Amino acid sequence: MKILTTGFGSLLLLEAIWASCPIERGGGQCPLNNTCCATSTPGVSSCITHKENTGPGVCCYDDGVGLSGCGPGYKCSTRIENEATVFYCQKISNKPIENAVSDVEALPRYKLCKLSQQSLDLNGLTINSKYSPKLAYYSSHGSIEDESLIKEHNSIKQVIIIVHGSSRNADDYLCCGLSSIPTRMEKTTMIIAPWFMAPEDRPQSDKTDFMRWNESGPIPHTWRYGAESISDGLTSSYRAMDKLAEKIMFQVKRFPLLESLVVAGHSAGGQFTHRWALTSNPETGIWGDYEKDSSDFRFVPLRVVAANPRSFCYLDARRLNNITFTVPDPKRIKMCPGYNAWEWGLGDLHGRVPGPKYVKDQIHNEGGSEEMVTRYAQRNVIYLAGDLDRLPVRAECEDDDFQGHDRFERSKVYFDYLTDFFGQPTHKRYVAKETPHDHCLIFQSAAGRKALFGEDLEPLSMSLRPRS
């Protein structure tokens, strides 16, 4: 395993290599570019997530255990609220924070993760054959194809697959997923973080041929809209997720106690999970639509969480016009003729972003998109939105001019659209309080933990208390 030594985990190399923290910062390992913090356990560090083009975070030790921290531009602070001490992050300067995802005066603290040696290994999932490229992923409990780990996996009751954003920092997402787990569920929850690699990514292991996706075009992050892997030209990122879900759900001997499977993603990962839930093949059996003729078949409730996506796939040509959903004026359409093409809609699968063969096949197999759309309403999908994710987003006219000003607004508009389209509420939408565009904070919020774990839990930032 290749390890780099760093004081703050703030190296500029954009590759998934674990950083070895110095002794004064715990002596453990953290994802590259994270900030290392010492804990009360020698040889174990906790890790503060890193935002691209920003500096190191700040370790907070006033919580008594060294498991909280703040991002760049903030300091560790406390306040009294309802006769209890609340730990939070206070902005240091009145000046805007460079490259920040939010510039508010106060934010919740991060709860920091601690990584086991097992979670540092990069695994490869067999998608087609043992000789073909594999889907890269990290796992809190090791490989889900390793025969020697079957007994260890027997106690797992819930698996959460957490999909990275445009930075492709699967290691960091694994860390944030681990830190969101309620204490009483730590021994029975597995976190899996797939890595949709680009050609330029340099993994720790060079012994495995991993799948890779075109990162640049026709628009960036092609894996998020189901494009085929450039490694074999055949495997859609959505089919890869189907196979990962199948591997978890149908390994009854490995996961005999499995009660739920969650597929969650943030930002570009939220776009991925949303569109995957819309188009995913029902014949896999993972959605409960079909029973497979296999002794290993077993349906486990599947829930999808789409957190802070930049855009959505609309189900018809209508968009919000003042207070109603109507087909846009022809003049607006002329300015952006692809507004309803894939990935923003289902109206044209041969536009600027070609519809992947996977998506075309699903529509063809159902005799049109109507059945697929109806099926989507029956799937368990939660849209998770940070109430501070309000910075303007400008990239493509298809979403910028037709879906809303910012990610928070786009989430609300799309949720309202679904109710209008189906004539009744279908999915759920949770709002995370005091949360900007941040994958750790949103999954550690009360709304995020409810989406992941299916029950009301207080936000981790509020549950930190100093030792008495």
mmCIF file of N, CA, C and O in Angstrom, residues 285-322:
data_model
loop_
_atom_site.group_PDB
_atom_site.id
_atom_site.type_symbol
_atom_site.label_atom_id
_atom_site.label_comp_id
_atom_site.label_asym_id
_atom_site.label_seq_id
_atom_site.Cartn_x
_atom_site.Cartn_y
_atom_site.Cartn_z
ATOM 1 N N GLY A 285 -34.125 -7.628 -10.060
ATOM 2 C CA GLY A 285 -34.760 -8.117 -8.837
ATOM 3 C C GLY A 285 -34.507 -7.262 -7.623
ATOM 4 O O GLY A 285 -35.120 -7.460 -6.580
ATOM 5 N N ILE A 286 -33.621 -6.253 -7.741
ATOM 6 C CA ILE A 286 -33.258 -5.465 -6.554
ATOM 7 C C ILE A 286 -34.362 -4.513 -6.125
ATOM 8 O O ILE A 286 -34.355 -4.011 -4.995
ATOM 9 N N TRP A 287 -35.332 -4.256 -7.025
ATOM 10 C CA TRP A 287 -36.406 -3.315 -6.700
ATOM 11 C C TRP A 287 -37.677 -4.020 -6.240
ATOM 12 O O TRP A 287 -38.669 -3.369 -5.925
ATOM 13 N N GLY A 288 -37.673 -5.329 -6.245
ATOM 14 C CA GLY A 288 -38.856 -6.066 -5.810
ATOM 15 C C GLY A 288 -39.893 -6.239 -6.888
ATOM 16 O O GLY A 288 -40.998 -6.732 -6.626
ATOM 17 N N ASP A 289 -39.569 -5.836 -8.136
ATOM 18 C CA ASP A 289 -40.526 -5.967 -9.241
ATOM 19 C C ASP A 289 -40.570 -7.379 -9.806
ATOM 20 O O ASP A 289 -41.606 -7.826 -10.290
ATOM 21 N N TYR A 290 -39.432 -8.054 -9.761
ATOM 22 C CA TYR A 290 -39.317 -9.385 -10.332
ATOM 23 C C TYR A 290 -38.671 -10.317 -9.303
ATOM 24 O O TYR A 290 -37.812 -9.912 -8.538
ATOM 25 N N GLU A 291 -39.090 -11.575 -9.335
ATOM 26 C CA GLU A 291 -38.432 -12.590 -8.524
ATOM 27 C C GLU A 291 -37.512 -13.401 -9.422
ATOM 28 O O GLU A 291 -37.947 -13.936 -10.442
ATOM 29 N N LYS A 292 -36.267 -13.486 -9.042
ATOM 30 C CA LYS A 292 -35.307 -14.239 -9.841
ATOM 31 C C LYS A 292 -35.364 -15.714 -9.458
ATOM 32 O O LYS A 292 -35.561 -16.069 -8.294
ATOM 33 N N ASP A 293 -35.197 -16.559 -10.445
ATOM 34 C CA ASP A 293 -35.218 -18.000 -10.218
ATOM 35 C C ASP A 293 -33.848 -18.436 -9.733
ATOM 36 O O ASP A 293 -33.019 -18.939 -10.486
ATOM 37 N N SER A 294 -33.609 -18.191 -8.451
ATOM 38 C CA SER A 294 -32.301 -18.513 -7.872
ATOM 39 C C SER A 294 -32.459 -18.774 -6.384
ATOM 40 O O SER A 294 -33.261 -18.129 -5.707
ATOM 41 N N SER A 295 -31.702 -19.723 -5.887
ATOM 42 C CA SER A 295 -31.767 -20.037 -4.457
ATOM 43 C C SER A 295 -31.216 -18.903 -3.615
ATOM 44 O O SER A 295 -31.511 -18.797 -2.422
ATOM 45 N N ASP A 296 -30.406 -18.027 -4.238
ATOM 46 C CA ASP A 296 -29.826 -16.905 -3.505
ATOM 47 C C ASP A 296 -30.701 -15.655 -3.552
ATOM 48 O O ASP A 296 -30.361 -14.644 -2.946
ATOM 49 N N PHE A 297 -31.830 -15.726 -4.299
ATOM 50 C CA PHE A 297 -32.658 -14.529 -4.410
ATOM 51 C C PHE A 297 -33.291 -14.190 -3.061
ATOM 52 O O PHE A 297 -33.848 -15.046 -2.387
ATOM 53 N N ARG A 298 -33.180 -12.903 -2.725
ATOM 54 C CA ARG A 298 -33.806 -12.415 -1.509
ATOM 55 C C ARG A 298 -33.962 -10.912 -1.656
ATOM 56 O O ARG A 298 -32.984 -10.196 -1.875
ATOM 57 N N PHE A 299 -35.209 -10.431 -1.551
ATOM 58 C CA PHE A 299 -35.427 -8.999 -1.690
ATOM 59 C C PHE A 299 -35.250 -8.317 -0.346
ATOM 60 O O PHE A 299 -35.788 -8.751 0.669
ATOM 61 N N VAL A 300 -34.477 -7.237 -0.359
ATOM 62 C CA VAL A 300 -34.257 -6.403 0.820
ATOM 63 C C VAL A 300 -34.692 -4.986 0.445
ATOM 64 O O VAL A 300 -34.368 -4.511 -0.647
ATOM 65 N N PRO A 301 -35.433 -4.297 1.306
ATOM 66 C CA PRO A 301 -35.869 -2.932 0.964
ATOM 67 C C PRO A 301 -34.704 -2.046 0.525
ATOM 68 O O PRO A 301 -33.681 -1.967 1.200
ATOM 69 N N LEU A 302 -34.885 -1.403 -0.615
ATOM 70 C CA LEU A 302 -33.857 -0.553 -1.211
ATOM 71 C C LEU A 302 -34.327 0.896 -1.194
ATOM 72 O O LEU A 302 -35.434 1.204 -1.640
ATOM 73 N N ARG A 303 -33.479 1.771 -0.679
ATOM 74 C CA ARG A 303 -33.800 3.191 -0.589
ATOM 75 C C ARG A 303 -32.703 3.992 -1.288
ATOM 76 O O ARG A 303 -31.517 3.700 -1.133
ATOM 77 N N VAL A 304 -33.110 5.012 -2.037
ATOM 78 C CA VAL A 304 -32.164 5.856 -2.776
ATOM 79 C C VAL A 304 -32.222 7.271 -2.215
ATOM 80 O O VAL A 304 -33.303 7.806 -1.963
ATOM 81 N N VAL A 305 -31.051 7.868 -1.994
ATOM 82 C CA VAL A 305 -30.959 9.234 -1.478
ATOM 83 C C VAL A 305 -30.184 10.079 -2.485
ATOM 84 O O VAL A 305 -29.032 9.779 -2.799
ATOM 85 N N ALA A 306 -30.822 11.126 -2.999
ATOM 86 C CA ALA A 306 -30.178 12.056 -3.933
ATOM 87 C C ALA A 306 -29.982 13.386 -3.217
ATOM 88 O O ALA A 306 -30.936 14.132 -3.019
ATOM 89 N N ALA A 307 -28.749 13.666 -2.819
ATOM 90 C CA ALA A 307 -28.451 14.859 -2.017
ATOM 91 C C ALA A 307 -27.828 15.956 -2.875
ATOM 92 O O ALA A 307 -26.817 15.737 -3.552
ATOM 93 N N ASN A 308 -28.423 17.130 -2.855
ATOM 94 C CA ASN A 308 -27.885 18.340 -3.490
ATOM 95 C C ASN A 308 -27.421 18.153 -4.927
ATOM 96 O O ASN A 308 -26.344 18.635 -5.315
ATOM 97 N N PRO A 309 -28.189 17.482 -5.784
ATOM 98 C CA PRO A 309 -27.771 17.389 -7.190
ATOM 99 C C PRO A 309 -27.913 18.740 -7.892
ATOM 100 O O PRO A 309 -28.774 19.547 -7.532
ATOM 101 N N ARG A 310 -27.095 18.961 -8.885
ATOM 102 C CA ARG A 310 -27.163 20.222 -9.630
ATOM 103 C C ARG A 310 -28.344 20.239 -10.588
ATOM 104 O O ARG A 310 -28.903 21.296 -10.893
ATOM 105 N N SER A 311 -28.729 19.076 -11.099
ATOM 106 C CA SER A 311 -29.826 19.022 -12.057
ATOM 107 C C SER A 311 -30.611 17.739 -11.882
ATOM 108 O O SER A 311 -30.153 16.787 -11.239
ATOM 109 N N PHE A 312 -31.809 17.718 -12.478
ATOM 110 C CA PHE A 312 -32.699 16.566 -12.409
ATOM 111 C C PHE A 312 -33.134 16.185 -13.817
ATOM 112 O O PHE A 312 -33.089 16.997 -14.744
ATOM 113 N N CYS A 313 -33.600 14.940 -13.947
ATOM 114 C CA CYS A 313 -34.182 14.469 -15.199
ATOM 115 C C CYS A 313 -35.703 14.597 -15.094
ATOM 116 O O CYS A 313 -36.334 13.882 -14.308
ATOM 117 N N TYR A 314 -36.273 15.518 -15.859
ATOM 118 C CA TYR A 314 -37.729 15.706 -15.858
ATOM 119 C C TYR A 314 -38.398 14.622 -16.703
ATOM 120 O O TYR A 314 -37.793 14.062 -17.618
ATOM 121 N N LEU A 315 -39.656 14.355 -16.389
ATOM 122 C CA LEU A 315 -40.363 13.230 -16.977
ATOM 123 C C LEU A 315 -41.219 13.617 -18.174
ATOM 124 O O LEU A 315 -41.741 12.745 -18.866
ATOM 125 N N ASP A 316 -41.400 14.905 -18.409
ATOM 126 C CA ASP A 316 -42.037 15.388 -19.634
ATOM 127 C C ASP A 316 -41.439 16.748 -19.968
ATOM 128 O O ASP A 316 -40.472 17.184 -19.329
ATOM 129 N N ALA A 317 -41.987 17.432 -20.953
ATOM 130 C CA ALA A 317 -41.380 18.656 -21.470
ATOM 131 C C ALA A 317 -41.717 19.896 -20.658
ATOM 132 O O ALA A 317 -41.218 20.982 -20.958
ATOM 133 N N ARG A 318 -42.531 19.774 -19.627
ATOM 134 C CA ARG A 318 -42.934 20.944 -18.852
ATOM 135 C C ARG A 318 -41.836 21.360 -17.871
ATOM 136 O O ARG A 318 -41.072 20.538 -17.393
ATOM 137 N N ARG A 319 -41.806 22.680 -17.592
ATOM 138 C CA ARG A 319 -40.937 23.228 -16.560
ATOM 139 C C ARG A 319 -41.722 24.321 -15.829
ATOM 140 O O ARG A 319 -42.773 24.777 -16.297
ATOM 141 N N LEU A 320 -41.208 24.727 -14.689
ATOM 142 C CA LEU A 320 -41.906 25.728 -13.896
ATOM 143 C C LEU A 320 -41.935 27.074 -14.634
ATOM 144 O O LEU A 320 -40.898 27.584 -15.054
ATOM 145 N N ASN A 321 -43.137 27.632 -14.761
ATOM 146 C CA ASN A 321 -43.327 28.944 -15.362
ATOM 147 C C ASN A 321 -44.167 29.765 -14.389
ATOM 148 O O ASN A 321 -45.378 29.576 -14.296
ATOM 149 N N ASN A 322 -43.497 30.625 -13.627
ATOM 150 C CA ASN A 322 -44.135 31.365 -12.528
ATOM 151 C C ASN A 322 -44.606 30.383 -11.463
ATOM 152 O O ASN A 322 -43.792 29.920 -10.684
#
